[in-house]
């Protein structure tokens, strides 16, 4: 076979492969984008499915999620800022112990508020449940730690 025919067939094959890949991503990638990176279902999906929320409950739950995310983002930002302030003190010749202790207290206080916010969020979810859903909610409480566990990250370099 001539080199030009072989090259032409290879280029056409690679082009078809690329088009197939793009087609797959286009048709499946948008609706399953999260699943390409993480096969775990979203906590929202798990809760709606396990508690058998109806349409109205789902709308109310979405409002709770919006509030919860905003509050957690605010607290996480405050923790991140306090940590930055704390660790920037390491560049000084002498560490101000009072400032260090104060910043650690701020971080602790905000972390406590994070846990209180999570707990309130679960209490609010419980309030959305009808009596016939309470047994499912009680079963689900044993899974909250797993469902809402942080996603594993790559290897740590301590």
Tab-separated table of C-alpha atoms in Angstrom:
chain	number	residue	atom	x	y	z
A	1	UNK	CA	0.000	0.000	0.000
A	2	UNK	CA	1.316	3.420	-0.840
A	3	UNK	CA	2.368	5.744	1.945
A	4	UNK	CA	-0.113	8.434	0.862
A	5	UNK	CA	-3.054	5.991	0.959
A	6	UNK	CA	-1.991	4.767	4.404
A	7	UNK	CA	-1.628	8.364	5.626
A	8	UNK	CA	-5.044	9.289	4.186
A	9	UNK	CA	-6.741	6.292	5.845
A	10	UNK	CA	-5.041	7.097	9.170
A	11	UNK	CA	-6.133	10.750	9.011
A	12	UNK	CA	-9.730	9.790	8.162
A	13	UNK	CA	-9.723	7.226	10.981
A	14	UNK	CA	-8.458	9.784	13.500
A	15	UNK	CA	-10.982	12.341	12.271
A	16	UNK	CA	-13.848	9.852	12.721
A	17	UNK	CA	-12.567	8.939	16.175
A	18	UNK	CA	-12.429	12.620	17.182
A	19	UNK	CA	-15.914	13.269	15.813
A	20	UNK	CA	-17.223	10.235	17.682
A	21	UNK	CA	-15.646	11.440	20.915
A	22	UNK	CA	-17.048	14.952	20.474
A	23	UNK	CA	-20.476	13.512	19.690
A	24	UNK	CA	-20.377	11.381	22.826
A	25	UNK	CA	-19.364	14.356	24.967
A	26	UNK	CA	-21.976	16.573	23.379
A	27	UNK	CA	-24.871	14.158	23.873
A	28	UNK	CA	-23.813	12.684	27.216
A	29	UNK	CA	-21.361	15.177	28.623
A	30	UNK	CA	-23.749	17.988	29.480
A	31	UNK	CA	-26.326	15.940	31.349
A	32	UNK	CA	-23.703	13.724	32.946
A	33	UNK	CA	-20.825	16.217	33.284
A	34	UNK	CA	-20.507	15.571	37.008
A	35	UNK	CA	-20.514	11.839	36.421
A	36	UNK	CA	-17.521	12.086	34.093
A	37	UNK	CA	-15.504	13.332	37.048
A	38	UNK	CA	-17.270	11.708	39.982
A	39	UNK	CA	-19.528	8.682	39.863
A	40	UNK	CA	-21.175	9.537	43.181
A	41	UNK	CA	-24.722	10.892	42.872
A	42	UNK	CA	-25.324	14.399	44.156
A	43	UNK	CA	-26.645	14.636	47.750
A	44	UNK	CA	-29.764	16.437	46.450
A	45	UNK	CA	-30.574	13.480	44.206
A	46	UNK	CA	-30.055	10.966	47.013
A	47	UNK	CA	-32.263	12.844	49.464
A	48	UNK	CA	-35.083	13.398	46.976
A	49	UNK	CA	-34.994	9.751	45.956
A	50	UNK	CA	-34.726	8.228	49.427
A	51	UNK	CA	-37.360	10.499	50.959
A	52	UNK	CA	-39.666	10.307	47.926
A	53	UNK	CA	-40.141	14.077	47.849
A	54	UNK	CA	-43.009	15.318	45.727
A	55	UNK	CA	-42.699	18.345	43.440
A	56	UNK	CA	-43.615	20.868	46.136
A	57	UNK	CA	-41.180	19.343	48.624
A	58	UNK	CA	-38.460	19.475	45.980
A	59	UNK	CA	-39.100	23.202	45.450
A	60	UNK	CA	-38.896	23.833	49.186
A	61	UNK	CA	-35.789	21.669	49.421
A	62	UNK	CA	-34.152	23.688	46.633
A	63	UNK	CA	-34.759	26.853	48.678
A	64	UNK	CA	-33.100	25.182	51.668
A	65	UNK	CA	-30.134	24.202	49.508
A	66	UNK	CA	-29.736	27.784	48.262
A	67	UNK	CA	-29.710	29.149	51.816
A	68	UNK	CA	-27.393	26.391	53.041
A	69	UNK	CA	-24.851	26.858	50.251
A	70	UNK	CA	-24.770	30.627	50.727
A	71	UNK	CA	-24.242	30.279	54.463
A	72	UNK	CA	-21.538	27.616	54.117
A	73	UNK	CA	-19.763	29.672	51.445
A	74	UNK	CA	-19.790	32.714	53.725
A	75	UNK	CA	-18.380	30.711	56.631
A	76	UNK	CA	-15.790	28.956	54.477
A	77	UNK	CA	-14.628	32.324	53.172
A	78	UNK	CA	-14.279	33.626	56.732
A	79	UNK	CA	-12.305	30.514	57.729
A	80	UNK	CA	-10.055	30.829	54.672
A	81	UNK	CA	-9.373	34.525	55.438
A	82	UNK	CA	-8.562	33.807	59.086
A	83	UNK	CA	-6.241	30.970	58.061
A	84	UNK	CA	-4.478	33.220	55.562
A	85	UNK	CA	-4.027	35.861	58.261
A	86	UNK	CA	-2.801	33.221	60.709
A	87	UNK	CA	-0.250	31.636	58.394
A	88	UNK	CA	0.981	34.951	57.031
A	89	UNK	CA	2.214	35.615	60.573
A	90	UNK	CA	4.798	32.888	60.052
A	91	UNK	CA	6.757	35.199	57.753
A	92	UNK	CA	7.470	37.580	60.631
A	93	UNK	CA	10.546	37.235	62.812
A	94	UNK	CA	8.454	36.995	65.976
A	95	UNK	CA	4.985	35.445	66.104
A	96	UNK	CA	2.406	37.492	68.011
A	97	UNK	CA	0.873	34.838	70.267
A	98	UNK	CA	-2.183	36.937	71.069
A	99	UNK	CA	-2.980	37.412	67.366
A	100	UNK	CA	-2.317	33.724	66.712
A	101	UNK	CA	-4.672	32.647	69.513
A	102	UNK	CA	-7.298	35.149	68.394
A	103	UNK	CA	-7.217	33.916	64.790
A	104	UNK	CA	-7.410	30.274	65.898
A	105	UNK	CA	-10.459	31.189	68.005
A	106	UNK	CA	-12.078	32.828	64.976
A	107	UNK	CA	-11.413	29.707	62.903
A	108	UNK	CA	-12.857	27.479	65.647
A	109	UNK	CA	-15.926	29.675	66.014
A	110	UNK	CA	-16.598	29.667	62.287
A	111	UNK	CA	-16.079	25.901	62.072
A	112	UNK	CA	-18.588	25.465	64.894
A	113	UNK	CA	-21.045	27.617	62.932
A	114	UNK	CA	-20.466	25.415	59.870
A	115	UNK	CA	-21.505	22.326	61.846
A	116	UNK	CA	-24.484	24.160	63.354
A	117	UNK	CA	-25.523	25.249	59.852
A	118	UNK	CA	-25.292	21.672	58.581
A	119	UNK	CA	-27.368	20.448	61.513
A	120	UNK	CA	-30.013	23.138	60.976
A	121	UNK	CA	-30.138	22.193	57.290
A	122	UNK	CA	-30.903	18.584	58.232
A	123	UNK	CA	-33.518	19.722	60.749
A	124	UNK	CA	-35.139	21.785	57.989
A	125	UNK	CA	-35.131	18.768	55.677
A	126	UNK	CA	-36.816	16.781	58.433
A	127	UNK	CA	-39.518	19.456	58.705
A	128	UNK	CA	-40.261	19.003	54.988
A	129	UNK	CA	-41.058	15.331	55.508
A	130	UNK	CA	-44.564	14.036	55.884
A	131	UNK	CA	-45.310	11.434	58.559
A	132	UNK	CA	-45.062	8.638	56.006
A	133	UNK	CA	-41.541	9.794	55.098
A	134	UNK	CA	-40.146	9.948	58.646
A	135	UNK	CA	-38.967	6.343	58.729
A	136	UNK	CA	-37.015	6.967	55.512
A	137	UNK	CA	-35.587	10.164	57.007
A	138	UNK	CA	-34.495	8.314	60.145
A	139	UNK	CA	-32.789	5.669	58.003
A	140	UNK	CA	-31.140	8.410	55.955
A	141	UNK	CA	-29.634	10.079	59.039
A	142	UNK	CA	-27.265	7.132	59.346
A	143	UNK	CA	-25.977	7.883	55.832
A	144	UNK	CA	-25.522	11.672	56.145
A	145	UNK	CA	-21.839	11.333	57.058
A	146	UNK	CA	-21.155	9.290	53.932
A	147	UNK	CA	-23.409	11.279	51.605
A	148	UNK	CA	-21.937	14.618	52.601
A	149	UNK	CA	-18.340	13.458	53.087
A	150	UNK	CA	-15.793	15.550	51.218
A	151	UNK	CA	-14.804	14.176	47.856
A	152	UNK	CA	-11.446	12.450	47.940
A	153	UNK	CA	-8.627	14.516	46.516
A	154	UNK	CA	-5.426	13.409	44.884
A	155	UNK	CA	-2.414	12.291	46.874
A	156	UNK	CA	-1.270	14.616	49.631
A	157	UNK	CA	2.236	15.952	49.726
A	158	UNK	CA	2.809	16.725	53.380
